[in-house]
Amino acid sequence: MKLLRQAFKVPKEKGRELWIALCQYCGSFSLWLGERMLYPQTGEAPPPHPDMPPAIRELYEEARGVLPASPRASAALLRVALEGLLEEAGNEKGSLADRLKRAHEEGKLTTQTYKLAGVLRLGGNAAAHYELWKIDPSQGQEDREMILALFEFLNEVTEELIAKPKRLEEMEQKLSRKLREEGP
């Protein structure tokens, strides 16, 4: 694996290998049994967007970690992460609904993303309030699929609010520098 800086192989027992690995990126360790990661538990949720700000990434990873044990807690954490993304993008004041609306009006969120962000907001609200969260055992997998979609969606919001503006700013700087060097 390219992220491994160092791994320690524990002798085989009953045909299985136990590995302890150190991540080159974050310095954290992971524990593997053969090809399966045992720790940290990340569940089945996708990894965070590479441009996700560190504080938001921490919330996202926490949501990934609790997903296997508590999809409800995961949804609530994703809502908090959405608030954080809006704050990182300059929308700091007001309710989450107001901040989403402002981000949309300012052109930071497309109409489709704005509508879906409302779904994430409502899902997070429902997860945080006892009476709103209707747990039906027959809907367990459906709820899980919805929450997995919220992870993907938060990555999309990161793309719109953080990554794309960053890339466009870098392009603008490169082009402006090139034009200044070449003159009128």
GROMACS .gro file of C-alpha atoms in nm:
model
  184
    1MET     CA    1   0.000   0.000   0.000
    2LYS     CA    2   0.133   0.343  -0.079
    3LEU     CA    3   0.016   0.495   0.252
    4LEU     CA    4   0.213   0.253   0.464
    5ARG     CA    5   0.545   0.375   0.592
    6GLN     CA    6   0.612   0.080   0.816
    7ALA     CA    7   0.434  -0.244   0.890
    8PHE     CA    8   0.503  -0.509   1.148
    9LYS     CA    9   0.403  -0.860   1.060
   10VAL     CA   10   0.277  -1.074   1.344
   11PRO     CA   11   0.339  -1.448   1.291
   12LYS     CA   12   0.066  -1.644   1.118
   13GLU     CA   13  -0.182  -1.818   1.339
   14LYS     CA   14  -0.431  -2.057   1.184
   15GLY     CA   15  -0.349  -1.931   0.835
   16ARG     CA   16  -0.417  -1.561   0.908
   17GLU     CA   17  -0.178  -1.270   0.919
   18LEU     CA   18  -0.215  -0.981   1.159
   19TRP     CA   19  -0.058  -0.653   1.049
   20ILE     CA   20   0.000  -0.328   1.234
   21ALA     CA   21   0.059  -0.044   0.988
   22LEU     CA   22   0.152   0.321   1.024
   23CYS     CA   23  -0.006   0.572   0.783
   24GLN     CA   24   0.246   0.794   0.607
   25TYR     CA   25  -0.014   1.070   0.567
   26CYS     CA   26  -0.154   1.113   0.919
   27GLY     CA   27   0.082   0.910   1.138
   28SER     CA   28  -0.202   0.698   1.279
   29PHE     CA   29  -0.183   0.322   1.299
   30SER     CA   30  -0.420   0.065   1.160
   31LEU     CA   31  -0.471  -0.300   1.246
   32TRP     CA   32  -0.533  -0.553   0.968
   33LEU     CA   33  -0.634  -0.918   0.972
   34GLY     CA   34  -0.534  -1.039   0.630
   35GLU     CA   35  -0.698  -0.800   0.383
   36ARG     CA   36  -0.957  -0.668   0.632
   37MET     CA   37  -0.895  -0.356   0.837
   38LEU     CA   38  -1.000  -0.407   1.198
   39TYR     CA   39  -0.902  -0.066   1.334
   40PRO     CA   40  -0.990   0.211   1.293
   41GLN     CA   41  -1.343   0.114   1.205
   42THR     CA   42  -1.445   0.314   0.902
   43GLY     CA   43  -1.747   0.118   0.801
   44GLU     CA   44  -1.848   0.122   0.441
   45ALA     CA   45  -1.865   0.499   0.397
   46PRO     CA   46  -1.643   0.659   0.133
   47PRO     CA   47  -1.326   0.838   0.243
   48PRO     CA   48  -1.340   1.216   0.285
   49HIS     CA   49  -1.274   1.451  -0.006
   50PRO     CA   50  -0.900   1.529  -0.025
   51ASP     CA   51  -0.969   1.903   0.007
   52MET     CA   52  -1.196   1.868   0.309
   53PRO     CA   53  -1.068   2.106   0.580
   54PRO     CA   54  -0.902   1.927   0.875
   55ALA     CA   55  -1.168   2.010   1.136
   56ILE     CA   56  -1.443   1.891   0.901
   57ARG     CA   57  -1.242   1.582   0.807
   58GLU     CA   58  -1.223   1.495   1.177
   59LEU     CA   59  -1.603   1.511   1.207
   60TYR     CA   60  -1.642   1.311   0.886
   61GLU     CA   61  -1.402   1.041   1.010
   62GLU     CA   62  -1.585   1.028   1.342
   63ALA     CA   63  -1.912   0.980   1.152
   64ARG     CA   64  -1.748   0.699   0.951
   65GLY     CA   65  -1.621   0.538   1.268
   66VAL     CA   66  -1.958   0.529   1.444
   67LEU     CA   67  -2.159   0.427   1.137
   68PRO     CA   68  -2.142   0.051   1.205
   69ALA     CA   69  -2.264   0.097   1.562
   70SER     CA   70  -2.492   0.400   1.523
   71PRO     CA   71  -2.617   0.527   1.187
   72ARG     CA   72  -2.817   0.787   1.378
   73ALA     CA   73  -2.505   0.934   1.541
   74SER     CA   74  -2.337   0.927   1.203
   75ALA     CA   75  -2.616   1.134   1.045
   76ALA     CA   76  -2.604   1.389   1.327
   77LEU     CA   77  -2.225   1.426   1.288
   78LEU     CA   78  -2.262   1.476   0.913
   79ARG     CA   79  -2.505   1.760   0.980
   80VAL     CA   80  -2.247   1.923   1.208
   81ALA     CA   81  -1.986   1.875   0.935
   82LEU     CA   82  -2.215   2.051   0.686
   83GLU     CA   83  -2.238   2.346   0.926
   84GLY     CA   84  -1.861   2.351   0.946
   85LEU     CA   85  -1.820   2.347   0.569
   86LEU     CA   86  -2.051   2.645   0.537
   87GLU     CA   87  -1.852   2.828   0.803
   88GLU     CA   88  -1.526   2.750   0.620
   89ALA     CA   89  -1.683   2.897   0.305
   90GLY     CA   90  -1.772   3.221   0.484
   91ASN     CA   91  -2.135   3.153   0.579
   92GLU     CA   92  -2.103   3.176   0.957
   93LYS     CA   93  -2.417   3.345   1.088
   94GLY     CA   94  -2.775   3.228   1.125
   95SER     CA   95  -2.947   2.894   1.132
   96LEU     CA   96  -2.820   2.616   0.909
   97ALA     CA   97  -3.120   2.667   0.678
   98ASP     CA   98  -3.039   3.039   0.649
   99ARG     CA   99  -2.672   2.973   0.582
  100LEU     CA  100  -2.756   2.721   0.311
  101LYS     CA  101  -2.994   2.969   0.151
  102ARG     CA  102  -2.730   3.244   0.159
  103ALA     CA  103  -2.465   3.015   0.010
  104HIS     CA  104  -2.708   2.933  -0.271
  105GLU     CA  105  -2.798   3.298  -0.330
  106GLU     CA  106  -2.426   3.387  -0.340
  107GLY     CA  107  -2.372   3.122  -0.609
  108LYS     CA  108  -2.157   2.900  -0.388
  109LEU     CA  109  -2.405   2.611  -0.412
  110THR     CA  110  -2.591   2.501  -0.723
  111THR     CA  111  -2.968   2.468  -0.697
  112GLN     CA  112  -2.945   2.089  -0.696
  113THR     CA  113  -2.682   2.088  -0.421
  114TYR     CA  114  -2.882   2.342  -0.221
  115LYS     CA  115  -3.190   2.117  -0.232
  116LEU     CA  116  -2.991   1.809  -0.133
  117ALA     CA  117  -2.818   2.001   0.146
  118GLY     CA  118  -3.163   2.064   0.287
  119VAL     CA  119  -3.218   1.688   0.293
  120LEU     CA  120  -2.890   1.641   0.484
  121ARG     CA  121  -2.993   1.915   0.726
  122LEU     CA  122  -3.332   1.754   0.788
  123GLY     CA  123  -3.179   1.406   0.820
  124GLY     CA  124  -2.931   1.536   1.075
  125ASN     CA  125  -3.210   1.713   1.263
  126ALA     CA  126  -3.414   1.394   1.269
  127ALA     CA  127  -3.115   1.200   1.399
  128ALA     CA  128  -3.061   1.448   1.681
  129HIS     CA  129  -3.419   1.454   1.809
  130TYR     CA  130  -3.584   1.149   1.965
  131GLU     CA  131  -3.938   1.207   1.843
  132LEU     CA  132  -3.835   1.284   1.487
  133TRP     CA  133  -3.632   0.966   1.432
  134LYS     CA  134  -3.875   0.692   1.343
  135ILE     CA  135  -3.683   0.368   1.366
  136ASP     CA  136  -3.854   0.086   1.184
  137PRO     CA  137  -3.652  -0.239   1.192
  138SER     CA  138  -3.769  -0.320   0.840
  139GLN     CA  139  -3.611   0.006   0.718
  140GLY     CA  140  -3.264  -0.062   0.865
  141GLN     CA  141  -3.088  -0.118   0.532
  142GLU     CA  142  -3.281   0.166   0.368
  143ASP     CA  143  -3.174   0.404   0.648
  144ARG     CA  144  -2.815   0.283   0.613
  145GLU     CA  145  -2.818   0.346   0.237
  146MET     CA  146  -2.957   0.695   0.296
  147ILE     CA  147  -2.678   0.772   0.542
  148LEU     CA  148  -2.413   0.637   0.304
  149ALA     CA  149  -2.554   0.873   0.042
  150LEU     CA  150  -2.515   1.159   0.292
  151PHE     CA  151  -2.142   1.082   0.316
  152GLU     CA  152  -2.110   1.099  -0.063
  153PHE     CA  153  -2.313   1.416  -0.066
  154LEU     CA  154  -2.092   1.587   0.194
  155ASN     CA  155  -1.798   1.515  -0.035
  156GLU     CA  156  -1.990   1.684  -0.318
  157VAL     CA  157  -2.056   1.988  -0.099
  158THR     CA  158  -1.684   1.999  -0.019
  159GLU     CA  159  -1.615   1.996  -0.392
  160GLU     CA  160  -1.849   2.291  -0.454
  161LEU     CA  161  -1.766   2.504  -0.150
  162ILE     CA  162  -1.395   2.434  -0.107
  163ALA     CA  163  -1.221   2.236  -0.382
  164LYS     CA  164  -1.360   2.396  -0.697
  165PRO     CA  165  -1.312   2.758  -0.580
  166LYS     CA  166  -0.957   2.666  -0.472
  167ARG     CA  167  -0.877   2.514  -0.815
  168LEU     CA  168  -1.029   2.810  -0.999
  169GLU     CA  169  -0.831   3.056  -0.784
  170GLU     CA  170  -0.509   2.866  -0.861
  171MET     CA  171  -0.592   2.871  -1.234
  172GLU     CA  172  -0.666   3.242  -1.223
  173GLN     CA  173  -0.335   3.313  -1.051
  174LYS     CA  174  -0.141   3.104  -1.304
  175LEU     CA  175  -0.313   3.270  -1.599
  176SER     CA  176  -0.275   3.620  -1.455
  177ARG     CA  177   0.094   3.560  -1.385
  178LYS     CA  178   0.145   3.428  -1.739
  179LEU     CA  179  -0.034   3.729  -1.890
  180ARG     CA  180   0.173   3.972  -1.679
  181GLU     CA  181   0.494   3.800  -1.787
  182GLU     CA  182   0.402   3.819  -2.154
  183GLY     CA  183   0.271   4.174  -2.134
  184PRO     CA  184  -0.011   4.337  -2.332
   0.00000   0.00000   0.00000
